[in-house]
PDB file of C-alpha atoms in Angstrom:
ATOM      1  CA  UNK E   3    -191.628  43.545 135.242  1.00 59.00           C
ATOM      2  CA  UNK E   4    -189.855  46.682 135.975  1.00 59.00           C
ATOM      3  CA  UNK E   5    -187.582  45.017 138.505  1.00 66.00           C
ATOM      4  CA  UNK E   6    -186.389  42.526 135.921  1.00 69.00           C
ATOM      5  CA  UNK E   7    -185.609  45.110 133.248  1.00 69.00           C
ATOM      6  CA  UNK E   8    -183.464  47.403 135.531  1.00 64.00           C
ATOM      7  CA  UNK E   9    -180.855  44.787 136.314  1.00 63.00           C
ATOM      8  CA  UNK E  10    -180.653  43.510 132.718  1.00 65.00           C
ATOM      9  CA  UNK E  11    -180.275  47.110 131.513  1.00 62.00           C
ATOM     10  CA  UNK E  12    -177.316  47.610 134.105  1.00 61.00           C
ATOM     11  CA  UNK E  13    -175.577  44.444 133.031  1.00 61.00           C
ATOM     12  CA  UNK E  14    -175.914  45.197 129.437  1.00 56.00           C
ATOM     13  CA  UNK E  15    -174.411  48.745 130.029  1.00 54.00           C
ATOM     14  CA  UNK E  16    -171.409  47.163 131.830  1.00 50.00           C
ATOM     15  CA  UNK E  17    -170.650  44.800 128.882  1.00 51.00           C
ATOM     16  CA  UNK E  18    -170.996  47.571 126.304  1.00 46.00           C
ATOM     17  CA  UNK E  19    -168.702  49.957 128.361  1.00 48.00           C
ATOM     18  CA  UNK E  20    -166.005  47.402 129.017  1.00 44.00           C
ATOM     19  CA  UNK E  21    -162.744  47.919 127.192  1.00 47.00           C
ATOM     20  CA  UNK E  22    -162.056  45.181 124.690  1.00 47.00           C
ATOM     21  CA  UNK E  23    -158.290  45.392 124.170  1.00 52.00           C
ATOM     22  CA  UNK E  24    -156.098  42.765 122.553  1.00 55.00           C
ATOM     23  CA  UNK E  25    -153.077  41.301 124.067  1.00 59.00           C
ATOM     24  CA  UNK E  26    -150.424  43.929 124.363  1.00 75.00           C
ATOM     25  CA  UNK E  27    -147.299  41.878 124.154  1.00 81.00           C
ATOM     26  CA  UNK E  28    -146.552  39.302 121.500  1.00 83.00           C
ATOM     27  CA  UNK E  29    -144.703  36.450 123.285  1.00 86.00           C
ATOM     28  CA  UNK E  30    -142.933  35.411 119.989  1.00 87.00           C
ATOM     29  CA  UNK E  31    -140.469  38.396 120.029  1.00 91.00           C
ATOM     30  CA  UNK E  32    -137.980  39.373 122.683  1.00 93.00           C
ATOM     31  CA  UNK E  33    -138.132  43.191 122.252  1.00 94.00           C
ATOM     32  CA  UNK E  34    -141.171  45.645 122.177  1.00 94.00           C
ATOM     33  CA  UNK E  35    -141.254  49.310 121.218  1.00 94.00           C
ATOM     34  CA  UNK E  36    -143.596  51.431 123.232  1.00 93.00           C
ATOM     35  CA  UNK E  37    -144.859  54.126 121.022  1.00 91.00           C
ATOM     36  CA  UNK E  38    -146.296  57.325 122.822  1.00 90.00           C
ATOM     37  CA  UNK E  39    -148.971  59.101 120.798  1.00 83.00           C
ATOM     38  CA  UNK E  40    -150.503  62.444 121.686  1.00 77.00           C
ATOM     39  CA  UNK E  41    -153.926  61.899 123.227  1.00 66.00           C
ATOM     40  CA  UNK E  42    -157.046  63.751 123.953  1.00 55.00           C
ATOM     41  CA  UNK E  43    -158.303  66.657 121.948  1.00 53.00           C
ATOM     42  CA  UNK E  44    -161.714  66.871 120.343  1.00 59.00           C
ATOM     43  CA  UNK E  45    -162.800  63.563 118.919  1.00 57.00           C
ATOM     44  CA  UNK E  46    -160.489  61.463 121.079  1.00 58.00           C
ATOM     45  CA  UNK E  47    -157.719  59.591 119.492  1.00 61.00           C
ATOM     46  CA  UNK E  48    -154.186  59.069 120.743  1.00 65.00           C
ATOM     47  CA  UNK E  49    -153.269  56.401 123.164  1.00 74.00           C
ATOM     48  CA  UNK E  50    -149.956  54.557 123.599  1.00 85.00           C
ATOM     49  CA  UNK E  51    -149.400  51.194 122.015  1.00 88.00           C
ATOM     50  CA  UNK E  52    -146.759  48.450 121.917  1.00 90.00           C
ATOM     51  CA  UNK E  53    -145.153  46.955 118.873  1.00 92.00           C
ATOM     52  CA  UNK E  54    -143.545  43.639 119.717  1.00 92.00           C
ATOM     53  CA  UNK E  55    -142.078  42.666 116.360  1.00 92.00           C
ATOM     54  CA  UNK E  56    -138.357  43.098 117.074  1.00 94.00           C
ATOM     55  CA  UNK E  57    -135.622  40.437 117.511  1.00 93.00           C
ATOM     56  CA  UNK E  58    -133.019  42.792 119.067  1.00 94.00           C
ATOM     57  CA  UNK E  59    -132.716  46.102 121.022  1.00 95.00           C
ATOM     58  CA  UNK E  60    -130.557  47.700 118.242  1.00 96.00           C
ATOM     59  CA  UNK E  61    -133.133  46.729 115.587  1.00 96.00           C
ATOM     60  CA  UNK E  62    -135.938  48.327 117.813  1.00 96.00           C
ATOM     61  CA  UNK E  63    -133.875  51.377 118.527  1.00 96.00           C
ATOM     62  CA  UNK E  64    -133.262  51.997 114.847  1.00 96.00           C
ATOM     63  CA  UNK E  65    -136.930  52.016 114.245  1.00 95.00           C
ATOM     64  CA  UNK E  66    -137.782  54.141 117.256  1.00 95.00           C
ATOM     65  CA  UNK E  67    -135.209  56.706 116.253  1.00 95.00           C
ATOM     66  CA  UNK E  68    -136.817  60.087 115.784  1.00 93.00           C
ATOM     67  CA  UNK E  69    -140.056  58.986 117.156  1.00 91.00           C
ATOM     68  CA  UNK E  70    -141.696  59.419 120.511  1.00 92.00           C
ATOM     69  CA  UNK E  71    -140.891  55.774 121.530  1.00 94.00           C
ATOM     70  CA  UNK E  72    -138.794  53.550 123.700  1.00 95.00           C
ATOM     71  CA  UNK E  73    -137.568  50.002 123.469  1.00 96.00           C
ATOM     72  CA  UNK E  74    -137.851  47.431 126.260  1.00 93.00           C
ATOM     73  CA  UNK E  75    -137.426  43.700 126.757  1.00 93.00           C
ATOM     74  CA  UNK E  76    -140.703  41.937 126.318  1.00 91.00           C
ATOM     75  CA  UNK E  77    -141.706  40.600 129.859  1.00 87.00           C
ATOM     76  CA  UNK E  78    -143.769  37.774 128.268  1.00 88.00           C
ATOM     77  CA  UNK E  79    -141.135  36.422 125.877  1.00 88.00           C
ATOM     78  CA  UNK E  80    -140.444  32.792 126.471  1.00 76.00           C
ATOM     79  CA  UNK E  81    -136.588  32.888 126.903  1.00 69.00           C
ATOM     80  CA  UNK E  82    -136.277  29.193 127.935  1.00 63.00           C
ATOM     81  CA  UNK E  83    -138.246  27.848 124.976  1.00 58.00           C
ATOM     82  CA  UNK E  84    -136.630  27.132 121.587  1.00 58.00           C
ATOM     83  CA  UNK E  85    -138.124  29.006 118.579  1.00 57.00           C
ATOM     84  CA  UNK E  86    -141.154  27.383 117.158  1.00 60.00           C
ATOM     85  CA  UNK E  87    -141.136  26.004 113.682  1.00 63.00           C
ATOM     86  CA  UNK E  88    -144.187  26.571 111.408  1.00 63.00           C
ATOM     87  CA  UNK E  89    -146.506  23.784 111.513  1.00 65.00           C
ATOM     88  CA  UNK E  90    -146.465  21.480 108.572  1.00 69.00           C
ATOM     89  CA  UNK E  91    -149.658  21.256 106.611  1.00 70.00           C
ATOM     90  CA  UNK E  92    -150.527  17.711 105.573  1.00 68.00           C
ATOM     91  CA  UNK E  93    -151.901  17.084 102.130  1.00 70.00           C
ATOM     92  CA  UNK E  94    -155.428  15.665 102.125  1.00 71.00           C
ATOM     93  CA  UNK E  95    -155.345  11.986 101.191  1.00 70.00           C
ATOM     94  CA  UNK E  96    -158.105  11.144  98.716  1.00 67.00           C
TER      95      UNK E  96
END
């Protein structure tokens, strides 16, 4: 019985300790702002993040001005695809 509990406890510990981060880049926008935040200290906190909600480099640079941030081209932006139109919602026929 002890031999079965040990591997299960180890596997559970691996799943609990795994980092569950969301997708960093939003493929719908061509420009991302990389924001650098102070890290460490007592209680943790900090950590860099990406804000991919910009349509041009000048727009991103204006937002990043005065902050600890830089603007880059989104490596996951689909340049060859036309912009997607919002999906139409069909009315329910009764």
